[in-house]
Tab-separated table of C-alpha atoms and ligand atoms in Angstrom:
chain	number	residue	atom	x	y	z
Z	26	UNK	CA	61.671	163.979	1.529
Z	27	UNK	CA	58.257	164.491	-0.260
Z	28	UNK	CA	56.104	162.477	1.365
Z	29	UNK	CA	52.967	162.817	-0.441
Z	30	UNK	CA	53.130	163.772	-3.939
Z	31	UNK	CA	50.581	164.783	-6.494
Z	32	UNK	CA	50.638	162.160	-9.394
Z	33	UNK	CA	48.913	161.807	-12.979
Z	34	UNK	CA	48.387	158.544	-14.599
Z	35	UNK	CA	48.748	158.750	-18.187
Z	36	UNK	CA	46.832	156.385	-20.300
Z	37	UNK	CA	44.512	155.658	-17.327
Z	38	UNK	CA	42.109	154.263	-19.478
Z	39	UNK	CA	44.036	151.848	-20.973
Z	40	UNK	CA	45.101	148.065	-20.148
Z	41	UNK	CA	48.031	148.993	-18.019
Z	42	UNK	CA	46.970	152.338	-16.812
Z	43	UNK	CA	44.207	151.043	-15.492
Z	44	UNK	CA	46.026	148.193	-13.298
Z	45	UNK	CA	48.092	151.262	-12.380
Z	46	UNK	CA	45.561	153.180	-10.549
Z	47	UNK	CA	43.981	149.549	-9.151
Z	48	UNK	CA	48.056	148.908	-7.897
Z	49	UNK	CA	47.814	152.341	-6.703
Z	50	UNK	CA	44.934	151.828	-4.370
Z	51	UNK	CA	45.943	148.584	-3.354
Z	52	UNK	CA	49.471	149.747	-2.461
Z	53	UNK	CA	48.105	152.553	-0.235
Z	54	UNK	CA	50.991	154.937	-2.208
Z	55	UNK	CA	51.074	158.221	-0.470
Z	56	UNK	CA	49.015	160.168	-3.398
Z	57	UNK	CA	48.315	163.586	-2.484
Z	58	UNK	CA	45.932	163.737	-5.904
Z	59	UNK	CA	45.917	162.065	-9.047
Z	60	UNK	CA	45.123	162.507	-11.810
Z	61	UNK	CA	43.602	160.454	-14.960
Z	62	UNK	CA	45.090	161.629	-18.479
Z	63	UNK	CA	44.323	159.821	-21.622
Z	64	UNK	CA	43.075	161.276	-25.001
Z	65	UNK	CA	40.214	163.118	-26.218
Z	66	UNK	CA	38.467	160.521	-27.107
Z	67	UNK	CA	38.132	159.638	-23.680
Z	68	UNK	CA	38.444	162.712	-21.677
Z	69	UNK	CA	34.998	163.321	-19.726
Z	70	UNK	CA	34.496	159.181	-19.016
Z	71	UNK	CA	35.542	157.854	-15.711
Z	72	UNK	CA	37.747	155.564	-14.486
Z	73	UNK	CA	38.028	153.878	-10.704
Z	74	UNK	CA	40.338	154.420	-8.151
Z	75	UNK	CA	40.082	152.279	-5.167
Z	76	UNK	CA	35.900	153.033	-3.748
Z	77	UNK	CA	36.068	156.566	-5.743
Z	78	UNK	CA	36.107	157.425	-9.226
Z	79	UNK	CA	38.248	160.010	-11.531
Z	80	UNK	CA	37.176	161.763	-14.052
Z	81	UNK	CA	39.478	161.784	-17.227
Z	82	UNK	CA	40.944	164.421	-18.674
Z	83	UNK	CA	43.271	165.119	-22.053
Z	84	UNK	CA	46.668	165.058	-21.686
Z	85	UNK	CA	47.986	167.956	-23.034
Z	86	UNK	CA	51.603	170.018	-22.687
Z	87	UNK	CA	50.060	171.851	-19.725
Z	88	UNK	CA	48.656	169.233	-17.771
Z	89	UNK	CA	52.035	168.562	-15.747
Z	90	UNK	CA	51.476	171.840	-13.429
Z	91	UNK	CA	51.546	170.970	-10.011
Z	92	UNK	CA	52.480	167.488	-10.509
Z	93	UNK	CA	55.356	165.593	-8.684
Z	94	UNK	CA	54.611	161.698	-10.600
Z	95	UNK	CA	53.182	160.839	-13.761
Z	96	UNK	CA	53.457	157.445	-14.531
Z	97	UNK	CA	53.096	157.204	-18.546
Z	98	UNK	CA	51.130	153.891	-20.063
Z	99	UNK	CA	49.666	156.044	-23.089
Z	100	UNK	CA	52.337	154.765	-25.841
Z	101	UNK	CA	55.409	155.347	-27.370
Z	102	UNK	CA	54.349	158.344	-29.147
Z	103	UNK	CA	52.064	160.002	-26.438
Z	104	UNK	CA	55.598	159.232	-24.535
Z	105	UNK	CA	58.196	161.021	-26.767
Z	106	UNK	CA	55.349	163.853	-27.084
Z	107	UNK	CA	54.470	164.869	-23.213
Z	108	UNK	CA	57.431	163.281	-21.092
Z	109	UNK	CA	59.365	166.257	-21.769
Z	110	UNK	CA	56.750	168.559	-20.920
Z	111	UNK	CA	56.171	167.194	-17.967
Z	112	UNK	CA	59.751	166.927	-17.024
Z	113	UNK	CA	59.928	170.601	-17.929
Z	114	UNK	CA	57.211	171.258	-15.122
Z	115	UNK	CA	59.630	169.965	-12.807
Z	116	UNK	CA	57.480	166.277	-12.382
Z	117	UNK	CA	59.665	163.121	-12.642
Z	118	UNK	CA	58.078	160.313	-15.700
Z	119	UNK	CA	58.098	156.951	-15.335
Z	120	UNK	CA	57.278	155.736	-18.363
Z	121	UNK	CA	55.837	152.270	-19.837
Z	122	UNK	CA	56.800	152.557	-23.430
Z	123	UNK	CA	59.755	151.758	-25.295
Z	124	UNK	CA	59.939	155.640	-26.442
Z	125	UNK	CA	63.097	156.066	-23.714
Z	126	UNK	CA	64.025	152.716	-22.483
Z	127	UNK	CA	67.598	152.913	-24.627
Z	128	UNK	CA	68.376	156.259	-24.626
Z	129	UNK	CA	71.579	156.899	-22.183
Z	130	UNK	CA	69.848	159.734	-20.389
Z	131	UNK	CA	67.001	157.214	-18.904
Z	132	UNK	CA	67.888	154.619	-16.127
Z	133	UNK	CA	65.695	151.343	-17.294
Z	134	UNK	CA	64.887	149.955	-14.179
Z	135	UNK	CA	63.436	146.781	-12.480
Z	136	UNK	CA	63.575	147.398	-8.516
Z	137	UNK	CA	64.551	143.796	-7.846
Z	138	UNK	CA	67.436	143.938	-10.229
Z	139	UNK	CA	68.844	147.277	-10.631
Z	140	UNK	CA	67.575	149.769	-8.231
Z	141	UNK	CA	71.258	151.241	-8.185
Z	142	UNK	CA	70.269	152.947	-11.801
Z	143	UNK	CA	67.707	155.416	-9.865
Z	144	UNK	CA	70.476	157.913	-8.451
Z	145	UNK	CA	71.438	158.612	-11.819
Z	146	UNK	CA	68.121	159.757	-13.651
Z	147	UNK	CA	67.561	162.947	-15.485
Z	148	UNK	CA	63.853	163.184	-15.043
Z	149	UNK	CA	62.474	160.178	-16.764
Z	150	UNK	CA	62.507	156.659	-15.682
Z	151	UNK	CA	61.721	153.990	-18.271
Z	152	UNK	CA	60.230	150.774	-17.361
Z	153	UNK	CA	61.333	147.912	-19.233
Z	154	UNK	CA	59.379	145.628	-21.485
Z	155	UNK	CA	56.678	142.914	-19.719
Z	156	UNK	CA	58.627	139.725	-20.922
Z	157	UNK	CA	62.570	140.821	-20.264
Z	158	UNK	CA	61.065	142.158	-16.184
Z	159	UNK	CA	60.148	139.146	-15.583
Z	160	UNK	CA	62.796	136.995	-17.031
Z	161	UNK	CA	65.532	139.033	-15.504
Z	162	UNK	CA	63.552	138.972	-11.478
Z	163	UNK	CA	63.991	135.174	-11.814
Z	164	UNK	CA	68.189	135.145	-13.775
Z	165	UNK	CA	68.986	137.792	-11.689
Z	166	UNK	CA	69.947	135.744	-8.537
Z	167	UNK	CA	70.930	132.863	-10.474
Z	168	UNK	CA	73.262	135.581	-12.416
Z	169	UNK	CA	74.882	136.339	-8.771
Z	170	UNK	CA	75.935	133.135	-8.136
Z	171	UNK	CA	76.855	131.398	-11.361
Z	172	UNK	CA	77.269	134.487	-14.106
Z	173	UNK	CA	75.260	133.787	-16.807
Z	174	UNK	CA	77.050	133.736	-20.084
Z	175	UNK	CA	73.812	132.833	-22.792
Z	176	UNK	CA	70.239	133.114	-22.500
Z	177	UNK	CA	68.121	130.759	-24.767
Z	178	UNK	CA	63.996	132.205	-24.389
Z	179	UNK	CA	60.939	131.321	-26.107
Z	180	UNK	CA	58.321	133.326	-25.234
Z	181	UNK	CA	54.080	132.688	-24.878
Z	182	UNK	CA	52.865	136.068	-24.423
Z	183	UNK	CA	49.442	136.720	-23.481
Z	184	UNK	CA	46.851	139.093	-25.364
Z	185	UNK	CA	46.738	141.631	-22.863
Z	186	UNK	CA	49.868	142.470	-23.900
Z	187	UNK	CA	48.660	144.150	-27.001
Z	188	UNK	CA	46.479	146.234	-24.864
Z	189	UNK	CA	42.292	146.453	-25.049
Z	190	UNK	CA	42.331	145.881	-28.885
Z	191	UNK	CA	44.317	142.356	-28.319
Z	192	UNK	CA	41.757	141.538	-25.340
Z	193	UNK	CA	38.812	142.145	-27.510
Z	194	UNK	CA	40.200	140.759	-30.485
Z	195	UNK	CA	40.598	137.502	-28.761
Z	196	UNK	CA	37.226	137.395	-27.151
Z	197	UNK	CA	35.257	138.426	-30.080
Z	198	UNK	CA	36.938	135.667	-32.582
Z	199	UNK	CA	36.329	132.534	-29.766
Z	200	UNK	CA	32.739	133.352	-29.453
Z	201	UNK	CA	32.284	134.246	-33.613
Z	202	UNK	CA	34.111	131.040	-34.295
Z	203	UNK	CA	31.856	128.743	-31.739
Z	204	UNK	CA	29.075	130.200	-33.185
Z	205	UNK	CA	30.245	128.972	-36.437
Z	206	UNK	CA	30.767	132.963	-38.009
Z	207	UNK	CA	33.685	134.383	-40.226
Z	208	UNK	CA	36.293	136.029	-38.087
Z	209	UNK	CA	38.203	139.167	-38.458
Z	210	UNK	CA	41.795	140.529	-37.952
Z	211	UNK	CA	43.169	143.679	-37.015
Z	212	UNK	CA	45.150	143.681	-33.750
Z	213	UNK	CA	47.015	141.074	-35.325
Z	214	UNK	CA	48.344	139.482	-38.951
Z	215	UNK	CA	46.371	136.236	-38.136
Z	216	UNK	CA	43.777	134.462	-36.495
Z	217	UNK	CA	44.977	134.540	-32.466
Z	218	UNK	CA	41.983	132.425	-31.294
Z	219	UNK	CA	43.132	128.952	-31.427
Z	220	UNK	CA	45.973	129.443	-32.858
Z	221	UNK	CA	50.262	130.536	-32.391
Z	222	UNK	CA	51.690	133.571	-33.703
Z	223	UNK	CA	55.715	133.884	-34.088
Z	224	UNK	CA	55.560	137.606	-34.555
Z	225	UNK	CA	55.383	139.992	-31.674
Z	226	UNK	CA	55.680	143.923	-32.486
Z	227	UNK	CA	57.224	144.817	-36.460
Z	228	UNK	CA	59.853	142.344	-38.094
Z	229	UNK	CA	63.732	144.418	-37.969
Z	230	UNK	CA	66.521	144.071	-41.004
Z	231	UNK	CA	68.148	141.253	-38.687
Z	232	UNK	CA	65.009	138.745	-39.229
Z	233	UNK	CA	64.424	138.903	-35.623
Z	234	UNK	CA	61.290	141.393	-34.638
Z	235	UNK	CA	61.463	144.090	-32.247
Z	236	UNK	CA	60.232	142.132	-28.887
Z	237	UNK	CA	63.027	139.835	-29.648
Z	238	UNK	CA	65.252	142.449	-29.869
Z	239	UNK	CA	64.079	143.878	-26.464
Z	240	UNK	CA	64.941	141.321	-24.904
Z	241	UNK	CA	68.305	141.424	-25.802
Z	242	UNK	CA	68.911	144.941	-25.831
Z	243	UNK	CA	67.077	145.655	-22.388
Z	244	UNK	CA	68.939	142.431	-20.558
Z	245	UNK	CA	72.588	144.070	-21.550
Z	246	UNK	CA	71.037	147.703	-20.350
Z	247	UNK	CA	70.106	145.957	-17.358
Z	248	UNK	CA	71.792	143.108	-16.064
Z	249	UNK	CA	75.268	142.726	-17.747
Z	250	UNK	CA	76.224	143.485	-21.345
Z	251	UNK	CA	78.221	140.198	-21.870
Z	252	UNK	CA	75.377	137.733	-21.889
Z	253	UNK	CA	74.736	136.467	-24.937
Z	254	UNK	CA	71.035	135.992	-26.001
Z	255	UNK	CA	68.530	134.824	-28.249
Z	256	UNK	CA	64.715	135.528	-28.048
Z	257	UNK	CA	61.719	133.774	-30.194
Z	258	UNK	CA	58.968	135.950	-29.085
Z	259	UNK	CA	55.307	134.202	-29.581
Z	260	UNK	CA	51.869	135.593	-29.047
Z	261	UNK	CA	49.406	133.085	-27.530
Z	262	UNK	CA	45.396	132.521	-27.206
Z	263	UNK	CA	45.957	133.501	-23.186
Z	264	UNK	CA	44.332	135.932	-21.854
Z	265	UNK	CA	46.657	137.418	-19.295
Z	266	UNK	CA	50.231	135.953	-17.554
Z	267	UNK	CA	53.461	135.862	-20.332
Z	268	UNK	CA	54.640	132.269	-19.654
Z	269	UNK	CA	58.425	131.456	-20.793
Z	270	UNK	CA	60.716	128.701	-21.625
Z	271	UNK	CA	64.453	129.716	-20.490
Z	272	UNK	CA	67.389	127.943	-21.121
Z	273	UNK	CA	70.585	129.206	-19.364
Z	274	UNK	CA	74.893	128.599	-19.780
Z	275	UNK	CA	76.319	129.668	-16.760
Z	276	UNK	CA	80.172	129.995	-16.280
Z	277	UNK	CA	79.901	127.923	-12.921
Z	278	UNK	CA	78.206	124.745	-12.249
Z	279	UNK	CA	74.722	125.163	-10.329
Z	280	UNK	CA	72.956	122.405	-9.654
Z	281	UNK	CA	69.104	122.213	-10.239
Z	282	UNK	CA	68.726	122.341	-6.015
Z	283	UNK	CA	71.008	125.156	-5.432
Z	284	UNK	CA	69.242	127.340	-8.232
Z	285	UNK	CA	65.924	126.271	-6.066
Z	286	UNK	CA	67.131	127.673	-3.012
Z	287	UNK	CA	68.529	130.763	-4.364
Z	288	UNK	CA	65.136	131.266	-6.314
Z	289	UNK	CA	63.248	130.052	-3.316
Z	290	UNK	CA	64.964	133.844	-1.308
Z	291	UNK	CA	64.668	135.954	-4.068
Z	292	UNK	CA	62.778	138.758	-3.821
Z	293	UNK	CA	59.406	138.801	-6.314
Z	294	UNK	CA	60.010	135.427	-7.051
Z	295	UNK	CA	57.976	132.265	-5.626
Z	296	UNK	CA	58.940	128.517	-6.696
Z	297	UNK	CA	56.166	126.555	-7.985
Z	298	UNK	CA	58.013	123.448	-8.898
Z	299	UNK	CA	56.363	119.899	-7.722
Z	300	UNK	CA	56.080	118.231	-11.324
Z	301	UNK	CA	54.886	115.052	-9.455
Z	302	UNK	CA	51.978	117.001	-7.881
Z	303	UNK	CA	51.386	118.327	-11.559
Z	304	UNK	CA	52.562	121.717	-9.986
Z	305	UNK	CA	54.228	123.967	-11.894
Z	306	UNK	CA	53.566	128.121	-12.637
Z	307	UNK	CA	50.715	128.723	-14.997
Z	308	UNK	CA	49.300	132.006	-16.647
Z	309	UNK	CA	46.102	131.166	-14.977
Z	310	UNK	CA	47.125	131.539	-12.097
Z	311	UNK	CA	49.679	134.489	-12.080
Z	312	UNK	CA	47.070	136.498	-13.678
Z	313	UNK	CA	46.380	139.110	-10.769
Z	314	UNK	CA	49.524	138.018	-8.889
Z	315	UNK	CA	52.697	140.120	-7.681
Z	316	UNK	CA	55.047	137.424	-8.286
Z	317	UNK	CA	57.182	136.200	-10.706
Z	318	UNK	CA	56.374	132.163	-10.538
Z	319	UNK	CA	59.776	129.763	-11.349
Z	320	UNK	CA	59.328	125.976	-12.098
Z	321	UNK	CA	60.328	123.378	-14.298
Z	322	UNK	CA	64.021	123.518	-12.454
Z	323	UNK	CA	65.916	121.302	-14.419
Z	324	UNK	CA	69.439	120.631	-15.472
Z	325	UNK	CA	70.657	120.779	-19.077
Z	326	UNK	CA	71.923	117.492	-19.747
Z	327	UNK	CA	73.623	118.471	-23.295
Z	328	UNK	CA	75.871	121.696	-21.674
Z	329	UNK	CA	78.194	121.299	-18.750
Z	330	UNK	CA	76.735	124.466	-16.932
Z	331	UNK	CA	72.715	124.710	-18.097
Z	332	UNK	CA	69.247	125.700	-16.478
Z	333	UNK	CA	66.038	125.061	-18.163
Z	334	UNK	CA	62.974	126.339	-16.331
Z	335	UNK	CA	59.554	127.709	-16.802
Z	336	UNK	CA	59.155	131.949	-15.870
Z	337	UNK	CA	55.378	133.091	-15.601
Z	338	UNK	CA	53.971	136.194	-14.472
Z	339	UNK	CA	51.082	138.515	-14.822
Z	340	UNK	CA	52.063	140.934	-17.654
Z	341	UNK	CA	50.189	143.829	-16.811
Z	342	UNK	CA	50.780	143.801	-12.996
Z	343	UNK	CA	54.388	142.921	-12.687
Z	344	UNK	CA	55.033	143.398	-16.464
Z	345	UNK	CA	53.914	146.847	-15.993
Z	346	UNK	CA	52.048	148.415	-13.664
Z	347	UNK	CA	53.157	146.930	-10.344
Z	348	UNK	CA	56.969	147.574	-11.713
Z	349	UNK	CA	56.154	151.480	-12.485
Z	350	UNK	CA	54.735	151.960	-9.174
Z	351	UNK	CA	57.561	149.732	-7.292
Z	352	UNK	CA	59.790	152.172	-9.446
Z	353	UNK	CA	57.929	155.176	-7.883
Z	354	UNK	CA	58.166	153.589	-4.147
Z	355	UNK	CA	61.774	153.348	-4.725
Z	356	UNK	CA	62.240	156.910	-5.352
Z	357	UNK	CA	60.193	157.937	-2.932
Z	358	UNK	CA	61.961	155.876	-0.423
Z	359	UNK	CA	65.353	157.858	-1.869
Z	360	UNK	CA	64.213	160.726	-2.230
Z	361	UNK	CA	64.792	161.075	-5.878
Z	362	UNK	CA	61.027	162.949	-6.683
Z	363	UNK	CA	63.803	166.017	-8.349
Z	364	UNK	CA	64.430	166.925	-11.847
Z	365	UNK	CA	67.887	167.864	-11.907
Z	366	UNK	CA	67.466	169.572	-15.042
Z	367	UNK	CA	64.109	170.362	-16.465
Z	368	UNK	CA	65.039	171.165	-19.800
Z	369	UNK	CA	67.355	167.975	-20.665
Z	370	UNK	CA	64.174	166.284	-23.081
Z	371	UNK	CA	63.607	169.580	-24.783
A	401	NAP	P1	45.835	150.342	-24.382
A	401	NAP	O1	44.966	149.426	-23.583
A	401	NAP	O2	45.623	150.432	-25.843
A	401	NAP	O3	45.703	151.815	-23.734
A	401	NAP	C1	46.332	152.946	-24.297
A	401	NAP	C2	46.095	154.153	-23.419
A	401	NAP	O4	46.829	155.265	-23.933
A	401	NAP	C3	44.635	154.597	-23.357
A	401	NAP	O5	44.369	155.136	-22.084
A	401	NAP	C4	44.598	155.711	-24.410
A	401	NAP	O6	43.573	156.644	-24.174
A	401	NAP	C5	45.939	156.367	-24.146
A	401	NAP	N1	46.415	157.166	-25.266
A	401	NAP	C6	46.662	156.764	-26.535
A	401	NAP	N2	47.097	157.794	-27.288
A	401	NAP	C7	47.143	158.878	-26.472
A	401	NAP	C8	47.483	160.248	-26.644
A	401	NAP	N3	47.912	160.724	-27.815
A	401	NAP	N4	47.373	161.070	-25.579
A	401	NAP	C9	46.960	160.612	-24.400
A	401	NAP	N5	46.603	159.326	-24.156
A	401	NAP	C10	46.704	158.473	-25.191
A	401	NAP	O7	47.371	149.977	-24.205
A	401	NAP	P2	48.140	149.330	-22.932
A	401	NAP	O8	48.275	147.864	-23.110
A	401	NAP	O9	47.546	149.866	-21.675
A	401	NAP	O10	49.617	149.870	-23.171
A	401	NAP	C11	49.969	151.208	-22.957
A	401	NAP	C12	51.489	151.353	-23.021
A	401	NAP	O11	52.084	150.491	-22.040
A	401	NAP	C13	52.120	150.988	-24.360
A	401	NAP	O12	53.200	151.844	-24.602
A	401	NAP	C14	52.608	149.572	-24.126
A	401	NAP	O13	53.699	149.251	-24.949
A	401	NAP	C15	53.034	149.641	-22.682
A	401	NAP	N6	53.067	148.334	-22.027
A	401	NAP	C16	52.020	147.478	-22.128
A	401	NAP	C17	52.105	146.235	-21.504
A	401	NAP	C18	51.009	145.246	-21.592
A	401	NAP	O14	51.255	144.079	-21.183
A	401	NAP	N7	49.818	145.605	-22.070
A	401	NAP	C19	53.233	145.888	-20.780
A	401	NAP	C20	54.283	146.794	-20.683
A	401	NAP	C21	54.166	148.008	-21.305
A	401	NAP	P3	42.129	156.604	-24.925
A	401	NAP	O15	41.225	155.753	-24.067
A	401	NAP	O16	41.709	158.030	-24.919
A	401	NAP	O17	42.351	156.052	-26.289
């Protein structure tokens, strides 16, 4: 077994590729080197790594040499473009974007959920979207015991999730508009400050838009194919933490305490869920967190078998960077660091 491996960060300038390096550090993973790729525009500036800093360099088809990890935040095209190179060079990908997440050849993988998928990859590892990890850490358990047979979400995603443009573009229309000054748009349609947007990523023939569709897609790849679900995808004036509203049929009968309990020993998942006390999981508070926070437990009085509760979580840690590098852990820990086949993405 490899037990210290020479990684690249790709996209370590971004949102998420930052939080990768920080959950990096923080996780004391057994780098031999790493290594910051973004684009030109950025090659030359630095970026930190726990007390040091790295200086960045372009990504480019031959910057793979010598590298065992590269953990890809740096888009879906970036993705499709370099993965294969780097998979060529013999270094495994885990990768961020939805460039591989339903092609057969790439195990889509949440640790706490599917960990099983890892023996079977092919080079490249795709992490799934920030709003269907965290929905599916919380169902699941509940899954397990009950088998789900229809997922209802609504979904209050955070700016982050957009990356730096939807972080600035939020800050920069608060303080324009309390300063009484015209606004502009261009990480999103509409206004975000203040306001609700139903429309997350591009809108597909079936009315629905492509986050919805995620969800769907990535909870059949994942979990179990027969669950039916539905997914209204809406982006929020939050900085950080996706919150969601989930509404669950199971096939047996849990009650609101049992689904407590088996939350309650779940692994990445912590109950918050005192409504008298006013406590309950909030975006606020996730932000920065490992966790997956669960409240709102409640029986749905109108099925015979139904769930509601409340999923939050911090969509760039768990979302993304804390599930790449729990992804990189776990094959670590099995010994998967291989590429059976370097020239499968070429
Ligand atoms: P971001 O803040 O806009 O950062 C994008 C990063 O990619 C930057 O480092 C950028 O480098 C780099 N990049 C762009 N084009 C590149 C190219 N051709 N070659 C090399 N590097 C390139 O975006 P983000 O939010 O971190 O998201 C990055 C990826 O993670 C996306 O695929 C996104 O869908 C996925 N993701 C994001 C979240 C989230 O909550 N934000 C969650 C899950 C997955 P420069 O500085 O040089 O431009």
């Amino acid at each position: 077994m490899k037990k210290s491996l020479h990684v690249a960060v790709c996209g370590a300038t971004g949102a998420v590729g930052r939080e990768m390096l920080k959950t990096l550090a923080q996780r004391n993973f057994p780098a031999a080197s790493i290594t910051a790729l973004a684009s030109s525009r950025s090659a030359g500036t630095k970026v930190p790594y726990g007390d040091d800093e790295i200086t960045v360099k372009e990504m480019t088809k031959d910057s793979f040499k010598g590298i065992d990890l590269a953990i890809f935040s740096a888009g879906g095209s970036a993705s499709k473009e370099f993965a294969p190179y780097a998979v060529a060079s013999g270094c495994v990908v885990v990768d961020n974007s939805s460039a591989w997440r339903m092609d057969d050849r790439c195990p889509l993988v949440v640790p706490e959920v599917n960990p099983e998928d890892l023996e079977k990859h092919n080079g490249i590892i795709a992490n799934p979207n920030c709003s269907t990890i965290q929905m599916l850490v919380a169902l699941k358990p509940l899954h397990d015991a009950a088998t789900i047979k229809r997922i209802v979400v609504s979904t209050y995603q955070a700016v982050s999730g957009t990356g730096k443009k939807g972080l600035d573009e939020l800050e920069t229309q608060v303080r324009r508009l309390f300063n009484m000054q015209d606004i502009e748009t261009s990480a999103y349609p509409h206004q975000i400050a203040f306001n609700c947007l139903p429309h997350i990523d591009v809108f597909m023939d079936n009315e629905y838009t492509k986050e919805e569709m995620k969800m769907v897609n990535e909870t059949h790849k994942m979990l179990d194919p027969n669950i039916r679900v539905t997914a209204t995808c809406v982006r929020v004036p939050v900085f950080y933490g996706h919150s969601e509203s989930v509404n669950i049929e199971t096939e047996k009968k849990l009650t609101s305490a049992q689904a407590r309990v088996l939350l309650a020993q779940a692994p990445g998942v912590q109950v918050v869920d005192n409504p008298r006390a006013n406590l309950y999981p909030l975006a606020v508070n996730a932000a920065g967190e490992d966790e997956v926070f669960v409240g709102r437990i409640r029986e749905d009085e109108s099925i015979e078998n139904g769930l509601n509760m409340w999923i939050v979580a911090d969509n760039i840690r768990k979302g993304a960077a804390l599930n790449a590098v729990q992804i990189a852990e776990a094959l670590l820990e099995r010994d998967l660091v291989r590429v059976p086949n370097p020239d499968m993405f070429m």
